[in-house]
Amino acid sequence: GAWAPASCLCLRLLSTLLGRRRCCGFCRRPGEPPLDLGSIPWLGHALEFGRDAASFLARMKEKHGDIFTVSASGGRGVVPAAAGTWPGAWGELRARVSPWEPGSHAALARLRTLVHRDLQALTEAMFTNLRSVLLGDATEGASGWREVGLLDLCYGSLLRAGYLTLYGVEASPHTQESQAQDRAHSADVYHTFRQLDLMLPKLARGSLSVGCRSREWGKLGPATCSSPMLTVVLMDKPSQPAVTVGNGLLLLQGNTGPAAFWLLLFLLKNPEALAAVRGELERVLWRAEQPVSQMTTLPQKVLDNMPVLDSVLDETLRLTAAPFITREVVVDMAMPMADGREFSLRRGDRLLLFPFLSPQRDPDIYSDPETFKYDRFLNADGSEKRDFYKDGKRLKHPSVPWGAGHNQCLGRGYAVSSMKQFVVLVLTHCDLELIRADVEVPEFDLSRYGFGLMQPELDVPVRFRVRP
Ligand code: HEM
């Protein structure tokens, strides 16, 4: 179900039978946000929510204002829907809402150590693997121009290289043979991963059988490689026994590929933006000690000095990152809002933040919020722009693709450096063009709201080659 406990209906029936009108999840108590039950008993808004959560939540906001509670599948979701109501309130709340299911804390701590202590090593390994996957594949059989789907190209490259980086490679230092094996193996992993990824909305909504789930996840089992990185364990949720530890980690890498896809597509559709990124790249690479073709790693100095590319990335994520940030309320409590009002929340409510609507597409914060503007996150002097306002107040988090506060994305540094390295490699080593220059930016696959990066409804055909 969209949000768990399903016992309310039984309670309601029971209380009706007993002739006592006790209040449960189906009525609004004093001090609580407006409650919208929807027209279908128990199911509430579950169907509309699953079909297109963004439109549904925008409608609810229109109807009820900045904060409301909706019912779905017997549970209650409380939605603070205005940027000003959080994450100030979020910080207040964290002690009383449950961030992750029990059992995953130790795993997260291990990953935290890895991505913080070893970020440099991860970044270097990622560059080697990206080069091998992106450039090696092309030299192997198919040199010259290829027609491919842009999503497939980006997703495949980042997922495969990310898999090799975190799960280990055949042999290090690399030989040509071991790299070819890594490419073949990682291509298999990507293929299976992608099949599962396409089922993810259904998997998450529980509309696939457990047997089917176990079978599919089992295929991704990490039994075939013996890297010590495998001990990095994530999200081994008790409620999903078939999701082995390693798979959880793989699943977390499902965002970088689609992000790189949107980024490159926006560049291909905006020649001015592409020229600005290329210009920046030439300047920064020209200052580097080595020609880019000989670089075995991208110096951190290069990665850290690309404000135009940073702005393009921020703008891409503003437009396409749409995670639900949800927490379960574990005790009855009062939630203070930024404007001084206070609302009561009940134990068992699910608090749901959806930054995609606000702040990310809030017209009070961003002019033309639906439009890609490559320099939106740049000041006039070319430095990073951090000041955005709503109702005259500066926003602490003008865009929230990584979540905020206590549970902010742990892989952020690694994800950013992976995406930037990929874009740099494509722009410096490859030719990439749209097959039809007038192709429209595709619509979102609407079933994917809540999972992180949005994916397109259809892939975009491109012509691609590694430069001779
Ligand atoms: C474009 C890429 C990515 C985006 C947009 C993204 C976004 C997010 C968001 C929004 C959250 C917060 C969820 C919440 O508060 O409920 C999160 C959490 C997390 N992410 Fe990412 N992520 C990305 C890539 C990665 C990668 C590559 C890794 C690891 C290899 C990773 C590891 C994690 C972990 C471990 C958490 C949980 C942190 C915690 O609860 O303490 N992420 N991510």
GROMACS .gro file of N, CA and C in nm, residues 166-236:
model
  213
  166LEU      N    1   3.220  -0.015  -0.718
  166LEU     CA    2   3.180  -0.050  -0.582
  166LEU      C    3   3.187  -0.199  -0.554
  167TYR      N    4   3.176  -0.279  -0.658
  167TYR     CA    5   3.175  -0.424  -0.637
  167TYR      C    6   3.308  -0.488  -0.673
  168GLY      N    7   3.396  -0.413  -0.737
  168GLY     CA    8   3.527  -0.466  -0.768
  168GLY      C    9   3.538  -0.513  -0.911
  169VAL      N   10   3.663  -0.516  -0.958
  169VAL     CA   11   3.691  -0.556  -1.097
  169VAL      C   12   3.764  -0.690  -1.095
  170GLU      N   13   3.778  -0.750  -1.212
  170GLU     CA   14   3.847  -0.879  -1.224
  170GLU      C   15   3.989  -0.874  -1.171
  171ALA      N   16   4.064  -0.775  -1.220
  171ALA     CA   17   4.205  -0.769  -1.183
  171ALA      C   18   4.249  -0.624  -1.175
  172SER      N   19   4.333  -0.596  -1.080
  172SER     CA   20   4.386  -0.461  -1.069
  172SER      C   21   4.536  -0.472  -1.041
  173PRO      N   22   4.626  -0.407  -1.112
  173PRO     CA   23   4.601  -0.318  -1.225
  173PRO      C   24   4.538  -0.393  -1.343
  174HIS      N   25   4.471  -0.314  -1.425
  174HIS     CA   26   4.393  -0.374  -1.533
  174HIS      C   27   4.480  -0.428  -1.644
  175THR      N   28   4.437  -0.536  -1.704
  175THR     CA   29   4.494  -0.578  -1.832
  175THR      C   30   4.383  -0.561  -1.934
  176GLN      N   31   4.421  -0.567  -2.061
  176GLN     CA   32   4.317  -0.551  -2.164
  176GLN      C   33   4.213  -0.661  -2.153
  177GLU      N   34   4.265  -0.780  -2.121
  177GLU     CA   35   4.174  -0.895  -2.112
  177GLU      C   36   4.078  -0.880  -1.994
  178SER      N   37   4.132  -0.837  -1.880
  178SER     CA   38   4.045  -0.826  -1.762
  178SER      C   39   3.942  -0.715  -1.783
  179GLN      N   40   3.984  -0.610  -1.851
  179GLN     CA   41   3.887  -0.503  -1.876
  179GLN      C   42   3.776  -0.550  -1.969
  180ALA      N   43   3.813  -0.631  -2.067
  180ALA     CA   44   3.710  -0.683  -2.157
  180ALA      C   45   3.612  -0.771  -2.079
  181GLN      N   46   3.666  -0.851  -1.985
  181GLN     CA   47   3.578  -0.934  -1.902
  181GLN      C   48   3.487  -0.847  -1.816
  182ASP      N   49   3.545  -0.741  -1.759
  182ASP     CA   50   3.464  -0.649  -1.677
  182ASP      C   51   3.352  -0.588  -1.760
  183ARG      N   52   3.384  -0.556  -1.883
  183ARG     CA   53   3.282  -0.493  -1.968
  183ARG      C   54   3.168  -0.591  -1.997
  184ALA      N   55   3.207  -0.715  -2.026
  184ALA     CA   56   3.103  -0.813  -2.057
  184ALA      C   57   3.016  -0.840  -1.934
  185HIS      N   58   3.082  -0.859  -1.820
  185HIS     CA   59   3.009  -0.890  -1.697
  185HIS      C   60   2.917  -0.774  -1.657
  186SER      N   61   2.972  -0.653  -1.664
  186SER     CA   62   2.892  -0.539  -1.619
  186SER      C   63   2.776  -0.514  -1.716
  187ALA      N   64   2.795  -0.550  -1.843
  187ALA     CA   65   2.684  -0.533  -1.938
  187ALA      C   66   2.570  -0.628  -1.901
  188ASP      N   67   2.603  -0.750  -1.856
  188ASP     CA   68   2.499  -0.844  -1.810
  188ASP      C   69   2.427  -0.788  -1.688
  189VAL      N   70   2.506  -0.733  -1.595
  189VAL     CA   71   2.446  -0.679  -1.473
  189VAL      C   72   2.350  -0.565  -1.509
  190TYR      N   73   2.394  -0.479  -1.598
  190TYR     CA   74   2.309  -0.366  -1.637
  190TYR      C   75   2.179  -0.416  -1.700
  191HIS      N   76   2.192  -0.515  -1.785
  191HIS     CA   77   2.075  -0.567  -1.854
  191HIS      C   78   1.970  -0.615  -1.751
  192THR      N   79   2.015  -0.694  -1.655
  192THR     CA   80   1.922  -0.746  -1.553
  192THR      C   81   1.870  -0.633  -1.466
  193PHE      N   82   1.963  -0.545  -1.427
  193PHE     CA   83   1.925  -0.432  -1.342
  193PHE      C   84   1.814  -0.350  -1.409
  194ARG      N   85   1.831  -0.327  -1.536
  194ARG     CA   86   1.737  -0.240  -1.607
  194ARG      C   87   1.598  -0.304  -1.615
  195GLN      N   88   1.597  -0.437  -1.631
  195GLN     CA   89   1.466  -0.505  -1.632
  195GLN      C   90   1.395  -0.484  -1.499
  196LEU      N   91   1.473  -0.497  -1.392
  196LEU     CA   92   1.415  -0.477  -1.259
  196LEU      C   93   1.373  -0.334  -1.236
  197ASP      N   94   1.459  -0.245  -1.282
  197ASP     CA   95   1.434  -0.103  -1.265
  197ASP      C   96   1.301  -0.064  -1.330
  198LEU      N   97   1.274  -0.124  -1.445
  198LEU     CA   98   1.148  -0.092  -1.513
  198LEU      C   99   1.028  -0.143  -1.434
  199MET      N  100   1.053  -0.245  -1.351
  199MET     CA  101   0.942  -0.298  -1.270
  199MET      C  102   0.931  -0.227  -1.135
  200LEU      N  103   1.027  -0.139  -1.108
  200LEU     CA  104   1.036  -0.083  -0.973
  200LEU      C  105   0.906  -0.021  -0.920
  201PRO      N  106   0.837   0.061  -0.999
  201PRO     CA  107   0.713   0.118  -0.945
  201PRO      C  108   0.614   0.009  -0.902
  202LYS      N  109   0.605  -0.097  -0.983
  202LYS     CA  110   0.513  -0.206  -0.946
  202LYS      C  111   0.564  -0.280  -0.824
  203LEU      N  112   0.696  -0.305  -0.821
  203LEU     CA  113   0.755  -0.374  -0.705
  203LEU      C  114   0.724  -0.298  -0.578
  204ALA      N  115   0.744  -0.167  -0.585
  204ALA     CA  116   0.730  -0.085  -0.465
  204ALA      C  117   0.584  -0.078  -0.421
  205ARG      N  118   0.493  -0.081  -0.516
  205ARG     CA  119   0.352  -0.072  -0.478
  205ARG      C  120   0.295  -0.209  -0.444
  206GLY      N  121   0.385  -0.309  -0.444
  206GLY     CA  122   0.342  -0.442  -0.400
  206GLY      C  123   0.254  -0.512  -0.500
  207SER      N  124   0.258  -0.470  -0.628
  207SER     CA  125   0.169  -0.537  -0.721
  207SER      C  126   0.238  -0.649  -0.800
  208LEU      N  127   0.356  -0.694  -0.752
  208LEU     CA  128   0.416  -0.815  -0.810
  208LEU      C  129   0.424  -0.919  -0.699
  209SER      N  130   0.414  -1.045  -0.736
  209SER     CA  131   0.414  -1.148  -0.633
  209SER      C  132   0.554  -1.158  -0.570
  210VAL      N  133   0.557  -1.209  -0.446
  210VAL     CA  134   0.685  -1.225  -0.376
  210VAL      C  135   0.776  -1.319  -0.454
  211GLY      N  136   0.715  -1.425  -0.511
  211GLY     CA  137   0.794  -1.523  -0.586
  211GLY      C  138   0.865  -1.457  -0.702
  212CYS      N  139   0.793  -1.375  -0.773
  212CYS     CA  140   0.850  -1.305  -0.889
  212CYS      C  141   0.962  -1.212  -0.845
  213ARG      N  142   0.936  -1.142  -0.734
  213ARG     CA  143   1.037  -1.050  -0.682
  213ARG      C  144   1.168  -1.124  -0.648
  214SER      N  145   1.155  -1.235  -0.575
  214SER     CA  146   1.275  -1.307  -0.532
  214SER      C  147   1.352  -1.357  -0.652
  215ARG      N  148   1.279  -1.409  -0.750
  215ARG     CA  149   1.345  -1.464  -0.867
  215ARG      C  150   1.426  -1.356  -0.938
  216GLU      N  151   1.364  -1.242  -0.957
  216GLU     CA  152   1.431  -1.135  -1.030
  216GLU      C  153   1.550  -1.080  -0.953
  217TRP      N  154   1.529  -1.052  -0.824
  217TRP     CA  155   1.640  -0.998  -0.746
  217TRP      C  156   1.754  -1.097  -0.737
  218GLY      N  157   1.716  -1.226  -0.729
  218GLY     CA  158   1.818  -1.330  -0.716
  218GLY      C  159   1.918  -1.324  -0.829
  219LYS      N  160   1.871  -1.288  -0.947
  219LYS     CA  161   1.960  -1.282  -1.064
  219LYS      C  162   2.072  -1.181  -1.046
  220LEU      N  163   2.047  -1.084  -0.962
  220LEU     CA  164   2.147  -0.979  -0.943
  220LEU      C  165   2.244  -1.010  -0.831
  221GLY      N  166   2.229  -1.127  -0.772
  221GLY     CA  167   2.310  -1.163  -0.655
  221GLY      C  168   2.458  -1.143  -0.683
  222PRO      N  169   2.532  -1.099  -0.584
  222PRO     CA  170   2.672  -1.066  -0.607
  222PRO      C  171   2.764  -1.187  -0.596
  223ALA      N  172   2.710  -1.310  -0.602
  223ALA     CA  173   2.792  -1.428  -0.579
  223ALA      C  174   2.910  -1.437  -0.675
  224THR      N  175   2.900  -1.374  -0.790
  224THR     CA  176   3.004  -1.391  -0.890
  224THR      C  177   3.128  -1.305  -0.866
  225CYS      N  178   3.123  -1.211  -0.776
  225CYS     CA  179   3.249  -1.138  -0.752
  225CYS      C  180   3.282  -1.134  -0.605
  226SER      N  181   3.410  -1.118  -0.577
  226SER     CA  182   3.454  -1.138  -0.440
  226SER      C  183   3.525  -1.015  -0.387
  227SER      N  184   3.476  -0.900  -0.427
  227SER     CA  185   3.542  -0.779  -0.383
  227SER      C  186   3.513  -0.749  -0.238
  228PRO      N  187   3.613  -0.695  -0.166
  228PRO     CA  188   3.586  -0.655  -0.028
  228PRO      C  189   3.480  -0.545  -0.020
  229MET      N  190   3.461  -0.473  -0.130
  229MET     CA  191   3.359  -0.368  -0.131
  229MET      C  192   3.221  -0.426  -0.104
  230LEU      N  193   3.209  -0.554  -0.131
  230LEU     CA  194   3.078  -0.616  -0.111
  230LEU      C  195   3.032  -0.611   0.033
  231THR      N  196   3.126  -0.597   0.123
  231THR     CA  197   3.087  -0.591   0.263
  231THR      C  198   3.017  -0.459   0.294
  232VAL      N  199   3.016  -0.369   0.199
  232VAL     CA  200   2.937  -0.248   0.218
  232VAL      C  201   2.791  -0.287   0.196
  233VAL      N  202   2.718  -0.283   0.303
  233VAL     CA  203   2.585  -0.340   0.300
  233VAL      C  204   2.482  -0.230   0.317
  234LEU      N  205   2.380  -0.236   0.240
  234LEU     CA  206   2.282  -0.128   0.246
  234LEU      C  207   2.140  -0.176   0.242
  235MET      N  208   2.056  -0.105   0.312
  235MET     CA  209   1.914  -0.120   0.293
  235MET      C  210   1.866  -0.264   0.288
  236ASP      N  211   1.927  -0.349   0.371
  236ASP     CA  212   1.881  -0.486   0.373
  236ASP      C  213   1.757  -0.492   0.462
   0.00000   0.00000   0.00000
